[in-house]
Every structure is written in structure tokens, then in C-alpha cells.
Coordinates of C-alpha atoms and ligand atoms in Angstrom, one line a residue:
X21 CA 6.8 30.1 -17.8
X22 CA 7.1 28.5 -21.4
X23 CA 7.4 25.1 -21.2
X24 CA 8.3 22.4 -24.3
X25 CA 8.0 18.8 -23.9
X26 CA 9.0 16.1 -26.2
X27 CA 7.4 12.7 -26.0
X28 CA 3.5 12.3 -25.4
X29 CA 4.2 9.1 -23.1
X30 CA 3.1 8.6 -19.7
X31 CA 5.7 10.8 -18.5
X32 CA 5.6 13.4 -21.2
X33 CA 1.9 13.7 -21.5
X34 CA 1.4 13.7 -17.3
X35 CA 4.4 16.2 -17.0
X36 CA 2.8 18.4 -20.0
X37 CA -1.3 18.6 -18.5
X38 CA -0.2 19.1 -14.8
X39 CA 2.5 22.0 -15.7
X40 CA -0.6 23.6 -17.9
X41 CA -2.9 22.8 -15.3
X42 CA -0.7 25.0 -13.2
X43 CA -0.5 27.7 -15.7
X44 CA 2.8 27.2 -17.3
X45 CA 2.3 27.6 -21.2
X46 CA 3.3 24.2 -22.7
X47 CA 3.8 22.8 -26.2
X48 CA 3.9 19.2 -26.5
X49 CA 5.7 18.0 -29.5
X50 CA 5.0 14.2 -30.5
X51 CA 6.5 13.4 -34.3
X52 CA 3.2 10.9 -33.9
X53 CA 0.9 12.4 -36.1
X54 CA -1.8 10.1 -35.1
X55 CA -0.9 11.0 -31.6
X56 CA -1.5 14.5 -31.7
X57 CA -4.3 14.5 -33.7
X58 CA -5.9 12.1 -30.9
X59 CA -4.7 15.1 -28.6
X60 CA -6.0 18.2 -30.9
X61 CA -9.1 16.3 -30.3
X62 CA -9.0 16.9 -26.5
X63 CA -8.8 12.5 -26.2
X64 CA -5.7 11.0 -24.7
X65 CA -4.0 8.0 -26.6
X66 CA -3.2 6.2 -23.3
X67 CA -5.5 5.1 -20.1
X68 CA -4.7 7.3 -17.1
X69 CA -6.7 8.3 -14.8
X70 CA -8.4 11.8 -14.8
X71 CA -5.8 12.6 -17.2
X72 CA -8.7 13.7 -20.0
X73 CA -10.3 15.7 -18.2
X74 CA -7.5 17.8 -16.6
X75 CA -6.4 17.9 -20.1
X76 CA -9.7 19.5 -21.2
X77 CA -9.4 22.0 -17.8
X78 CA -5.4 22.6 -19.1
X79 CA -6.4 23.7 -22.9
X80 CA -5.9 27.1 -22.8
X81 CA -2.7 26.6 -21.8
X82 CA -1.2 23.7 -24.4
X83 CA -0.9 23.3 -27.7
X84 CA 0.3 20.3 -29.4
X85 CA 2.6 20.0 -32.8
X86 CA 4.8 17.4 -34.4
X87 CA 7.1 20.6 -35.2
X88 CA 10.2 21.7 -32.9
X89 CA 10.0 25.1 -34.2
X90 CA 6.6 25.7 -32.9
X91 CA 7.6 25.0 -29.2
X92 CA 11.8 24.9 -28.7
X93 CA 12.3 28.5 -29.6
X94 CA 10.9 30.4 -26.6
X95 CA 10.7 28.1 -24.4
X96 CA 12.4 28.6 -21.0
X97 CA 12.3 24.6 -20.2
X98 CA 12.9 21.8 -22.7
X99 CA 11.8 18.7 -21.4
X100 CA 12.9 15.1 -23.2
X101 CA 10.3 12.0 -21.9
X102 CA 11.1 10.2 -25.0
X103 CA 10.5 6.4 -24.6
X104 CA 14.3 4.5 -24.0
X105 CA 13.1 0.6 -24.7
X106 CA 15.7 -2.1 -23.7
X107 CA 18.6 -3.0 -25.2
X108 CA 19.2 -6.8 -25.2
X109 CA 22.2 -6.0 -23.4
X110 CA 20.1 -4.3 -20.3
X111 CA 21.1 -0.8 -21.5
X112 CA 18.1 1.3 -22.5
X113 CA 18.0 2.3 -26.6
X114 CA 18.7 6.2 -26.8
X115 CA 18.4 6.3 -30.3
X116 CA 15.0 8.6 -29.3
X117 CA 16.9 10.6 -27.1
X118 CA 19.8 11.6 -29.4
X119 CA 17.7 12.9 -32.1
X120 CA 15.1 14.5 -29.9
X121 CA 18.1 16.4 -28.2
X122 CA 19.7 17.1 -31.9
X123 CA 16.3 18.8 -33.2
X124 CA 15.7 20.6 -30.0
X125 CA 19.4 22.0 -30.5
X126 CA 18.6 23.1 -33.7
X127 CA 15.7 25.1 -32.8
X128 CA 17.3 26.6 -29.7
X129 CA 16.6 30.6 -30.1
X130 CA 16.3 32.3 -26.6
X131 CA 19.1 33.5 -24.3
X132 CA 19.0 30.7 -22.1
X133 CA 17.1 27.4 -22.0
X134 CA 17.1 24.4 -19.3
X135 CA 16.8 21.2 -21.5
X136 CA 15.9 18.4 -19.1
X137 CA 16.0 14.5 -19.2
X138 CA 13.1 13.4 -18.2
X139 CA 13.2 9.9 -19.8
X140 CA 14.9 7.5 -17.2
X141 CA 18.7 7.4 -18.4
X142 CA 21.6 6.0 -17.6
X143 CA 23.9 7.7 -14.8
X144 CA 26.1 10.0 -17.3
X145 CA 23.7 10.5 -19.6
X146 CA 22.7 14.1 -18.6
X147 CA 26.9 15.1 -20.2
X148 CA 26.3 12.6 -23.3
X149 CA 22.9 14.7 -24.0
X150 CA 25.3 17.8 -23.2
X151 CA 27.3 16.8 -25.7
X152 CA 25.1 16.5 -28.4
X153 CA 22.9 19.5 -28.0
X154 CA 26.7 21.5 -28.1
X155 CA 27.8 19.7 -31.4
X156 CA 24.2 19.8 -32.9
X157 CA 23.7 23.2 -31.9
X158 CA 27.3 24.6 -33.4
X159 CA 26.4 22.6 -36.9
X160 CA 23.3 24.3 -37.2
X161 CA 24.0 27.8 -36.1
X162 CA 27.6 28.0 -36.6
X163 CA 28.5 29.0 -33.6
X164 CA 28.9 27.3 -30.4
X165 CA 26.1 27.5 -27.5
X166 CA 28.4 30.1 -25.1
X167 CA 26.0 29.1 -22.4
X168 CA 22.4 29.5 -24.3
X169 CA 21.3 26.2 -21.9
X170 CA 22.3 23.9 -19.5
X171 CA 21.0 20.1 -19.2
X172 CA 19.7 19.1 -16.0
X173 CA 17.9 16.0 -14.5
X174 CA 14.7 15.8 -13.4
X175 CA 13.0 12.3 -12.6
X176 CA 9.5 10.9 -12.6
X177 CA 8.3 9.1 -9.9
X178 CA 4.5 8.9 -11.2
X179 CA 3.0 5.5 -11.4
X180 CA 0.6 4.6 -13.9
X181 CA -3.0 4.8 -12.7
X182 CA -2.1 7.3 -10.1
X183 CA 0.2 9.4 -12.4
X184 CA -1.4 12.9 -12.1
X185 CA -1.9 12.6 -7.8
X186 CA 1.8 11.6 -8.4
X187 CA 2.9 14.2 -9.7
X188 CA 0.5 17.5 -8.2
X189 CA 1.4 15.9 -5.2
X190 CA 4.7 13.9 -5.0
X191 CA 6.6 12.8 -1.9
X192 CA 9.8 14.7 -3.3
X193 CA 11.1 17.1 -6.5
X194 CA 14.6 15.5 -7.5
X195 CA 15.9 18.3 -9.5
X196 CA 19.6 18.0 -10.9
X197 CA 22.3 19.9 -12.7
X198 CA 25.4 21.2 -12.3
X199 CA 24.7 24.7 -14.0
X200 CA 23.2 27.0 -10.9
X201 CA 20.6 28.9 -13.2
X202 CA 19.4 25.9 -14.6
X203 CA 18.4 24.8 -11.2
X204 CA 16.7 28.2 -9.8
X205 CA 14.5 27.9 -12.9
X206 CA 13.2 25.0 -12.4
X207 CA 12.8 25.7 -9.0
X208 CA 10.7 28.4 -10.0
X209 CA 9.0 26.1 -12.6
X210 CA 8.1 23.6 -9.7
X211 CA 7.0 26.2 -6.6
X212 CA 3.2 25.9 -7.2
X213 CA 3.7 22.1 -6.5
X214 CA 6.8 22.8 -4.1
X215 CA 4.2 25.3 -1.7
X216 CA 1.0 23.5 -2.5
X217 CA -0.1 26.8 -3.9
X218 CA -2.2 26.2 -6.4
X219 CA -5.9 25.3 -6.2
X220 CA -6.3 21.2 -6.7
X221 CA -8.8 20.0 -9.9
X222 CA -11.7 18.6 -8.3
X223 CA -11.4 14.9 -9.1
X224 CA -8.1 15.3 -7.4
X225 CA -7.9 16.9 -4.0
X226 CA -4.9 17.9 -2.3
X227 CA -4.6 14.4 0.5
X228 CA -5.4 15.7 4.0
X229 CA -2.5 17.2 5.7
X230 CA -0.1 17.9 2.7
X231 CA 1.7 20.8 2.9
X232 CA 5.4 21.8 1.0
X233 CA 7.1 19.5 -0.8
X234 CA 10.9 18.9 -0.2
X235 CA 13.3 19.5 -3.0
X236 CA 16.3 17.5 -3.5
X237 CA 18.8 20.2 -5.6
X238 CA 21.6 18.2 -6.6
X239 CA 24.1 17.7 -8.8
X240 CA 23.4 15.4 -12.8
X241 CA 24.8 12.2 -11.4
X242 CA 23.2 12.2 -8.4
X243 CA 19.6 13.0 -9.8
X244 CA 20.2 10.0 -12.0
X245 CA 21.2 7.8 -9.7
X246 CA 18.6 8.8 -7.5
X247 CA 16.0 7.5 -9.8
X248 CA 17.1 4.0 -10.4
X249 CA 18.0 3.6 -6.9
X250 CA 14.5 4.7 -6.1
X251 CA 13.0 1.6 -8.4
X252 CA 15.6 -0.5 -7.4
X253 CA 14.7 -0.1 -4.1
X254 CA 11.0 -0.9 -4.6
X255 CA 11.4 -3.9 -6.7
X256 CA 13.7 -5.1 -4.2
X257 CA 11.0 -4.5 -1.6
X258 CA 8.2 -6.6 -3.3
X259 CA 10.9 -9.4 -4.2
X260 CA 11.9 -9.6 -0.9
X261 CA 8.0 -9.8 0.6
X262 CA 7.5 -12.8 -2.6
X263 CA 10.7 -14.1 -0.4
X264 CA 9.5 -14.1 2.7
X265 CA 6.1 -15.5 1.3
X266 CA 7.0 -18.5 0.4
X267 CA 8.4 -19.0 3.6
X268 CA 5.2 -18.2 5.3
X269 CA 3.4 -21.1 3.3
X270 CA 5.8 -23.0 4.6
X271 CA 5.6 -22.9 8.2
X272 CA 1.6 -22.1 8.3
X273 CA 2.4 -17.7 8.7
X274 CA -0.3 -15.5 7.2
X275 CA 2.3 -13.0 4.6
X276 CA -0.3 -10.0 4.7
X277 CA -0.2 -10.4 8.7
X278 CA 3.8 -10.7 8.4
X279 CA 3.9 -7.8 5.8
X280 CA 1.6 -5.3 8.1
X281 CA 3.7 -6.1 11.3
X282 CA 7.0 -5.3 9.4
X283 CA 5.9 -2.4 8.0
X284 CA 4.2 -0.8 10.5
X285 CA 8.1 -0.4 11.3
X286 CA 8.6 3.1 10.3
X287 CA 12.0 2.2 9.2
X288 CA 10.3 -0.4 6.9
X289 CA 6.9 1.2 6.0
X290 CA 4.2 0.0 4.9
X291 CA 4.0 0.3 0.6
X292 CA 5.8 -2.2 -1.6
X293 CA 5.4 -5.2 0.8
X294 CA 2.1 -6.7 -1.0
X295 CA 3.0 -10.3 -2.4
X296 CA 1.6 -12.0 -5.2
X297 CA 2.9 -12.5 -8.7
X298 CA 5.3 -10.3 -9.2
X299 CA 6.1 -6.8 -10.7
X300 CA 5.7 -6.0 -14.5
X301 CA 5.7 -2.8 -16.5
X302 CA 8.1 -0.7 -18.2
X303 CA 10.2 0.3 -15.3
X304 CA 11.3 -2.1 -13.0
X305 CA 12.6 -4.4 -14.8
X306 CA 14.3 -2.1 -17.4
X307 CA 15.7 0.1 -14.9
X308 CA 16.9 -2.9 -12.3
X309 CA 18.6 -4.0 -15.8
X310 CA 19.9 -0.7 -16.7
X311 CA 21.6 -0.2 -13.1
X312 CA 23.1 -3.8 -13.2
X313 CA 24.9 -2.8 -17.0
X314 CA 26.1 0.4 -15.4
X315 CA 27.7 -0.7 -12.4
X316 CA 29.3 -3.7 -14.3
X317 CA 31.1 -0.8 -16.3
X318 CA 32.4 -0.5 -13.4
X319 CA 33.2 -4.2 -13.0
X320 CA 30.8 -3.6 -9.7
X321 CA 29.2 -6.6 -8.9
X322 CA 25.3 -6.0 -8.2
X323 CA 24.0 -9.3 -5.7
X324 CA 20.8 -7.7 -4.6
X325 CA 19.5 -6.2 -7.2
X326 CA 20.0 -9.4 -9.5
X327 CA 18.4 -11.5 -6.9
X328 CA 15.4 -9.5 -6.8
X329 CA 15.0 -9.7 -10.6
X330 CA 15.4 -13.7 -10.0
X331 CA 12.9 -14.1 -7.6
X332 CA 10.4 -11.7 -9.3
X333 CA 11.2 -14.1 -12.5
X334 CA 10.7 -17.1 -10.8
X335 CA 7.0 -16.0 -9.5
X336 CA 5.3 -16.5 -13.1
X337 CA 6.9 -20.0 -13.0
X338 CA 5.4 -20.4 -9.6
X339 CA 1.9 -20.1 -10.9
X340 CA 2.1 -22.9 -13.4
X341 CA 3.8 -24.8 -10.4
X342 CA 0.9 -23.6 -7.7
X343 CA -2.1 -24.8 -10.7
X344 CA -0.3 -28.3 -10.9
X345 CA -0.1 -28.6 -7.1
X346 CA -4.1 -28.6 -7.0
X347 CA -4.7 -29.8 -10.5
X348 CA -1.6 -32.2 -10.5
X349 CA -2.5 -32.4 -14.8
X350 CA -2.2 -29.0 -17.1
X351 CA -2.7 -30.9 -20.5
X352 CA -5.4 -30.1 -21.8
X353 CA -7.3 -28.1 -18.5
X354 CA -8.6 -24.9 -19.2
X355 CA -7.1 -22.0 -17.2
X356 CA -8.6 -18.4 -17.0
X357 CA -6.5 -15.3 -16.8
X358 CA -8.1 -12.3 -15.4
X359 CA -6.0 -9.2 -15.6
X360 CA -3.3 -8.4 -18.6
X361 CA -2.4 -5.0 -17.6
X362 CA 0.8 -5.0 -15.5
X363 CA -1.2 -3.6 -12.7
X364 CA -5.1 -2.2 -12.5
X365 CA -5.8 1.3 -13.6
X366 CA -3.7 1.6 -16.8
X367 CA -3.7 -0.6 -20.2
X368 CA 0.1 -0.8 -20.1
X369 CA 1.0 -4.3 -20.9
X370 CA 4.9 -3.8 -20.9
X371 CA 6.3 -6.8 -18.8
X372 CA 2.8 -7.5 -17.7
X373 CA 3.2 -11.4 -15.8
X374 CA 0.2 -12.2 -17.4
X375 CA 1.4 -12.5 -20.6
X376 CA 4.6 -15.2 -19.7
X377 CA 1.8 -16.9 -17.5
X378 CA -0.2 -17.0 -20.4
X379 CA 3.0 -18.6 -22.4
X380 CA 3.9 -20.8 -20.1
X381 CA 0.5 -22.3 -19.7
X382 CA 0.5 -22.9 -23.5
X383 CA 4.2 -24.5 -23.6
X384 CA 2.0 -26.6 -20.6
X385 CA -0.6 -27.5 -23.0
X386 CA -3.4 -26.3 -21.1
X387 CA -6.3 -24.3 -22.9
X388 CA -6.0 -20.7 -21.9
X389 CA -8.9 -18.1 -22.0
X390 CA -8.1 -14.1 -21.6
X391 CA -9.3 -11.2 -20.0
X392 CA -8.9 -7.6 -19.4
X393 CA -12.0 -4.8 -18.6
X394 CA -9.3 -2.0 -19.9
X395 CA -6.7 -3.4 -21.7
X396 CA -8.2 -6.0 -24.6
X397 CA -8.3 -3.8 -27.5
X398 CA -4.3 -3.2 -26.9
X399 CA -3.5 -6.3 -26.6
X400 CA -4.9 -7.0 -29.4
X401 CA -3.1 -5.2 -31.2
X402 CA 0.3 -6.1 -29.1
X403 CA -0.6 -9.8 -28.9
X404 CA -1.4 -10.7 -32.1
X405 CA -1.0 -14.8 -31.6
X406 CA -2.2 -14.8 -27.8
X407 CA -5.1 -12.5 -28.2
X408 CA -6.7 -15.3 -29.9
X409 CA -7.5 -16.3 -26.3
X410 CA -9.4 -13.3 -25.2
X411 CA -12.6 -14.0 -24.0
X412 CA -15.2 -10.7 -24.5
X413 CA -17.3 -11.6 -21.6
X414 CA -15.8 -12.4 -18.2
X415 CA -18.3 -15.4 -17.9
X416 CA -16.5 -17.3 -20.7
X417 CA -13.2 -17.1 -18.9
X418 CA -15.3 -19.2 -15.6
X419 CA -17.3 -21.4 -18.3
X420 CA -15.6 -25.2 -18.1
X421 CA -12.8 -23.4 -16.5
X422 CA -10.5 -25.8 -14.1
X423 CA -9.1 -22.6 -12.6
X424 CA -8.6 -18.8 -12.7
X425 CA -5.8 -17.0 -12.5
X426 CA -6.1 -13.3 -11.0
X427 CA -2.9 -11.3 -12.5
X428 CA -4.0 -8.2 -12.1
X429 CA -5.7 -6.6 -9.2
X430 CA -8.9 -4.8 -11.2
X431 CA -12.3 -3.7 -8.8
X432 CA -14.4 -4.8 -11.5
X433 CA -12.6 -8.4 -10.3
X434 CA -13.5 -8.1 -6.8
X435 CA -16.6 -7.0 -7.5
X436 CA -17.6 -9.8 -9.6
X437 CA -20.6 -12.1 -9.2
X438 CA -18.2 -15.2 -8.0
X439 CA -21.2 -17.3 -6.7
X440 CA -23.4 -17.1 -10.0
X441 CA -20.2 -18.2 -12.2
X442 CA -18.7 -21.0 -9.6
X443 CA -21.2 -23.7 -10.9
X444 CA -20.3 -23.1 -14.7
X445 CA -17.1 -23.8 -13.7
X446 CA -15.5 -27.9 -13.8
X447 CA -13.8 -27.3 -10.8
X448 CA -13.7 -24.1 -9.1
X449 CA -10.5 -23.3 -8.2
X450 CA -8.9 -19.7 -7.9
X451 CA -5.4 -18.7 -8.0
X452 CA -5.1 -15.0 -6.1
X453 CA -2.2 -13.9 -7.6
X454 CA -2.5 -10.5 -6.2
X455 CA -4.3 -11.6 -2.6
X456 CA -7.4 -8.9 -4.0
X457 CA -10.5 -11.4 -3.3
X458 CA -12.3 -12.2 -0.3
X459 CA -10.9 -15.7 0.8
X460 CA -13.8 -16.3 3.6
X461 CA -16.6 -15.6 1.0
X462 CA -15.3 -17.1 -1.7
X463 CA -14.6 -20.6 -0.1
X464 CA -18.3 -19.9 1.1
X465 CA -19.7 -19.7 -2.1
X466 CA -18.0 -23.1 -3.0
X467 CA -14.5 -22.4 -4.1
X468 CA -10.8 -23.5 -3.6
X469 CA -8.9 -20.8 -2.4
X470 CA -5.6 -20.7 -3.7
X471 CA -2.5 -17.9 -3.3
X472 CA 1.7 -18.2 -4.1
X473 CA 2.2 -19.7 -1.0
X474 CA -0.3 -20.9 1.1
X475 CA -2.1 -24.4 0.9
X476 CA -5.0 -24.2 -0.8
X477 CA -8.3 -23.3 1.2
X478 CA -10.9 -26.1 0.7
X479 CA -14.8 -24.5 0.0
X480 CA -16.7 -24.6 3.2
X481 CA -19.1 -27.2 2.5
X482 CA -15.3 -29.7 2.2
X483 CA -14.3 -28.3 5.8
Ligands
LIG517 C1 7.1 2.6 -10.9 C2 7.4 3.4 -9.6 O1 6.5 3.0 -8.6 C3 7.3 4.9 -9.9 O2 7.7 5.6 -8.7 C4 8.3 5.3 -11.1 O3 8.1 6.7 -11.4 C5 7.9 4.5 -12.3 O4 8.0 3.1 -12.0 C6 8.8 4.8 -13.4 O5 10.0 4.6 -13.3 O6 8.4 5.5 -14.4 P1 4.9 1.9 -12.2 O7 5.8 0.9 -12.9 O8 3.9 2.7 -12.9 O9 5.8 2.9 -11.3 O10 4.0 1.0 -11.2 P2 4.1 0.5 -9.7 O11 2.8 1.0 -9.0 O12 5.4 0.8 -9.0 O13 3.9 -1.1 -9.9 C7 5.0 -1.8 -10.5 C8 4.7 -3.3 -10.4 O14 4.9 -3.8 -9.1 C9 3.2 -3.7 -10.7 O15 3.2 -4.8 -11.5 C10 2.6 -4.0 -9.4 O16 1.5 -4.9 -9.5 C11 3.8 -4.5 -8.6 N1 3.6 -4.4 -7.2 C12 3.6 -3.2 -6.6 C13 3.6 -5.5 -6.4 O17 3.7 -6.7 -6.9 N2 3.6 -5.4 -5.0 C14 3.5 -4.2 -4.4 O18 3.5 -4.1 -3.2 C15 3.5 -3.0 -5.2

């Protein structure tokens, strides 16, 4: 099939390689010129996974443009993953959206075309894009649309880091629209993936035992609302977890024990229950945002999801509150930060805890040092003030430090050489804010052991 998608984001630039990959012919329009020359040049201008090199596999099937009129025209399927930032108000800015839809309208040319939202929008926004593509499309050709497309919804579930395997290979296709056409065709656009047909790249093999995929065919509001209630859901899940952590520290419980025997509970499950620090990125707290504004349209009160927000809030906080507990002084100590990136495997630093733990240290008065293996060069550029803390090599973050922070979950952390930088250290103390590191060895090796909850575990030669 021809396929056009607008927006070379995560979403748009994932959705574009894998449909290519699968043999749909793809134009990916980005009014970025930078962008798409980075592209042109078979590079990717974000870090995801295999993403460059199923791109290089894909080539013969994508082309990318800044122009609408290379891609809209013939194109059987429009997709829109333009970026919708937050509003102050917690409604997402579709400023992006409405004039991607107007110039897709205008270059509408073929007897029928699905245009489909993939940005994550808020429930009735699939009717408002409706209505703009009609209007924008009657300006231009003077005539109205007499059923030349339909919009439907189609949601992402990817995650960064895992965004291809997420999508080649996804627990569920939420397709939605309430035009019949527009459905079989993307239906058809989705079968390889639906019947596991096609041949997986080889740095990412089909899992072991996956077979079809199920479809959810619904109607525009309930595709919508399926997404944020999907990310609701799983911020709620690692709130509740922080929850329940603290209460472990409390009465002596291990959390990763508790976690494992409640979700071992099919009804439960397993994923979403690790604590730590908290959730960042660009989703879960936009979209927890965006589904509280809604339903107070609505005058709907919305106790659960708000709480989650709260406690995932108050888990930053708790790391300044955990480092004063051990070092019972911030003035003046030096504190580490390993990890900027919301989470390991992408340079995303949308949200990322790091960065308010990285304030809030400072408002402390402590002396911060910053790292990242992946994501130093964009925060940089993001960070202006704060990246004056970065640190180019790890060991400087451990030098005179009086603790280290783990924000984000990396390998290259665990795999670190913990015992040859715990003496250059003026006391070795580590905060696992993600419970990544080997507790046993590193209180071995001389450190104090420190997580969100627990007490902290003296070094073995204390014991
Ligand atoms: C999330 C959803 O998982 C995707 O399904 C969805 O498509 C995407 O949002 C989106 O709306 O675009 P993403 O934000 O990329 O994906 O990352 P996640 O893997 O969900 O992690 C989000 C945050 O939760 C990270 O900061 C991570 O460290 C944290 N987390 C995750 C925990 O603290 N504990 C956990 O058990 C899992």
C-alpha cells in the first residue's frame, strides 16, 4: 500500500521504517529540514534501538521530503504523529496537528484516503481533525470532500528503547473509526503484523511462541480512550508499587519480593510493578494530565489518577529526603547523578526525574556532578544551566563524591567497576533509585546500600 506519515518523532519515524520494512511504500514528511537531511543520509536524529539499521534494510521502500505534495496525493493512509507538548492547563498543544491536517487536506488527490491520528489526542479529537481536513479541503479545492477520506484512530503503544519489537510485535492493534472502509484498509495495512507473516529483521526475532495478533476495531472515541486509559493504567501501576514500597521499608518487607508475589497473580501481572524513582518521559505524565482536563469537562472528578501523579511527584522529593537520612547535611556535599534519560535505552529527557533531582539538590545547596553514557550531548543542548554539571568520565561523578544517585537504570551502570571507584569516594554511599545494582556485592566491596525505602545496608566490613 502507499503510506504518508507526517512527523519524524518516535512515533512517526518507528511507524514509517516498520511499515517499509514490511513492504508498504512510505513517504515521511518532516517540515525539519535538518531532520530529513539527517534521514536522506540513512542516520536517524533520535536514539532507538536497531532503528538505523532497519531503516537502511527499509530504503527501498521510503523516501523522505519536507513537501506534502510529494507523499499526500496517492497515498492510501495518511498518518499524523506530530508532537502535541503540554498545555499549562494539562491539555496537549494541537497547534501541530491542525496545520499538519490543513496541508494534508490540501494535497488530498485520490479517491479515498484514511487519515489517521497517530499523535496521542484528546478523546474527540479524531471529529475536530474531521473537521478541519472538510473545511481545509473545500477552501482549497472548492468543493467539499463527498467522502474522498475518513479519519480514524490508531494508537502507539511502543516504548522508547524497545519501539520497533513494540511495534512488529505488539500485544494488540487498536484501530478506530467510525467510517467501515477506513477500517478494512487499515486492517489490510496491519495483516503482516496481525498474522505474523512477514519474515522478522535479524537483530529482531519474532519472541518464542508469538503467533496473531488481536485487533481491537472500534469506534474514534473508544480508540482514544483506549490509549490514555492504557498509560493511565500503567502509571497508576508503578505509583501504586512506590506506594506500597514505602510501606515495605516500613515494616522490614523486601518490595521486589512483594512486587513478584503480587504479580505472579495473573490478574495483576508481572510488568509495571518495579519501584524506584518514579516515571518520566513524554507520556505519562502528559497523558495522566490530558485525561484529568478531559474528564473535568465533564465536571468528572478523577481520584486515582491524580493520586498516582502525586505520589510519582513526591518520589523525586523523596530522594533528597533518603540522601539527608544518611548524610543528615546536603550543604555543600557532593552528590552524583548517574542516568539523565527518563529511562535506559533512549536519550529522551522529557520529564526525566533526574533533572528535578538535579534541581532540587541545588535549591539544597549540595554540589551536583552529571552523567549520562547516551544522553549528554542532548542535554546539553536542552540543559543549558545544569549541563554545566556534566561530568565526561564516570569516575569524576565517584571522585569526592558523598553519594550517588542511580536515576536511570543503564547496563553500562551495572556493569561498572564499583570497587576500583569506592575508595575515591569521601563516603561511599549509593542511592538505587531504580533497584539495578547488586546490593550483596556492593556492600562487599565497601559500600552503603541505599534504596526509596529500605534502611540503608551498612558495607560488610560495618556488619
Ligand atoms: C509509555 C508506554 O509504556 C507505551 O505503551 C506508550 O506507547 C508510550 O508511553 C506512549 O504513550 O507513547 P514510554 O514512556 O516510552 O512508554 O516508557 P515506559 O517504558 O512505559 O517507561 C515510562 C517510565 O516509567 C520510565 O521513566 C520508567 O523508568 C518508569 N517505570 C516503568 C517504572 O518506574 N517502573 C516500572 O515498572 C516501569
Amino acid at each position: 500500500m502507499k503510506v504518508c506519515v507526517v512527523g519524524t518523532g518516535y512515533v512517526g519515524l518507528t511507524t514509517s521504517v516498520s511499515l517499509a520494512f514490511l513492504g508498504h511504500d512510505t513517504t515521511c514528511i518532516d517540515l525539519d529540514n535538518q531532520k530529513i537531511d539527517t534521514l536522506r543520509g540513512g542516520h536517524c536524529p533520535i536514539y532507538e534501538p536497531h532503528l538505523e539499521a532497519l531503516l537502511e534494510q527499509a530504503s527501498s521502500h521510503l523516501t523522505f521530503t519536507t513537501e506534502y505534495a510529494v507523499g499526500v496525493p496517492d497515498a492510501d493512509v495518511v498518518f499524523i504523529a506530530v508532537q502535541t507538548p503540554q498545555l499549562d492547563n494539562g491539555n496537549p498543544d494541537l497547534q501541530y496537528l491542525r496545520s499538519a491536517a490543513e496541508s494534508v487536506a490540501q494535497h488530498l488527490r485520490g479517491d479515498f484516503t484514511v487519515v489517521v491520528n497517530k499523535s496521542t489526542v484528546p478523546i474527540g479529537s479524531g471529529n475536530w481533525v474531521d473537521a478541519i481536513l472538510r473545511e481545509a479541503y473545500e477552501r482549497h479545492h472548492g468543493h467539499r470532500p463527498d467522502g474522498r477520506f475518513a479519519v480514524a484512530s490508531n494508537p502507539e503503544f511502543l516504548r522508547e528503547g524497545t519501539a520497533l519489537a513494540d511495534t512488529l510485535y505488539p500485544d494488540r492493534i487498536v484501530i478506530g473509526s467510525d467510517n467501515q472502509k477506513s477500517l478494512d484498509l487499515l486492517n489490510q495495512l496491519y495483516r503482516p503484523i496481525l498474522n505474523q507473516s512477514f519474515t522478522p529483521p535479524t537483530v529482531l526475532p519474532r519472541p518464542a511462541g508469538m503467533s496473531a495478533v488481536p485487533l481491537v476495531s472500534t469506534d474514534l472515541a473508544s480508540a482514544e480512550l483506549i490509549k490514555y486509559a492504557a498509560n493511565a493504567f500503567l502509571a497508576l501501576k508503578i505509583s501504586y508499587i512506590n506506594e506500597i514500597a514505602a510501606i515495605a521499608g516500613k515494616v522490614g518487607a523486601d518490595v521486589r519480593e512483594v512486587a513478584r508475589g503480587t504479580g505472579l497473580d495473573a490478574r495483576i501481572g508481572p510488568r509495571f510493578l518495579n519501584p524506584g524513582i518514579g516515571w518520566g518521559g513524554s507520556c505519562f505524565g502528559k497523558d495522566t494530565a490530558a485525561l484529568i482536563a478531559t474528564a473535568s469537562e465533564y465536571h468528572l472528578p478523577t481520584p486515582i489518577v491524580t493520586a498516582a501523579r502525586d505520589v510519582n511527584h513526591r518520589q523525586r522529593t523523596k530522594v533528597v529526603d533518603r540522601l539527608l537520612d544518611e548524610l543528615h547535611i546536603i550543604k555543600g556535599r557532593k552528590v552524583g547523578i548517574l542516568g539523565l534519560a527518563f529511562k535506559p535505552d533512549t536519550d529522551d529527557l522529557r520529564d526525566s526525574p533526574a533533572i528535578d533531582i538535579a534541581n532540587l539538590l541545588l535549591e539544597r545547596g549540595a554540589r551536583i556532578t552529571l552523567h549520562d553514557p547516551v544522553a549528554a550531548n542532548r542535554f546539553r543542548r536542552e540543559q543549558p544551566t545544569l549541563a554545566e554539571h556534566l561530568a565526561d568520565r564516570v569516575e569524576d561523578v565517584f571522585d569526592d563524591a558523598d553519594a550517588i544517585v542511580v536515576a536511570t537504570e543503564w547496563s553500562h551502570y551495572r556493569d561498572l567497576d564499583w570497587a576500583k571507584f569506592a575508595p575515591t569516594m569521601r563516603s561511599p554511599l549509593v542511592l538505587d533509585g531504580r533497584h539495578c545494582l547488586d546490593a550483596d556485592r556492593l556492600t562487599e566491596i565497601g559500600y552503603r546500600y541505599l534504596t526509596m525505602t529500605a534502611p540503608a545496608i551498612p558495607p560488610r566490613s560495618q556488619t
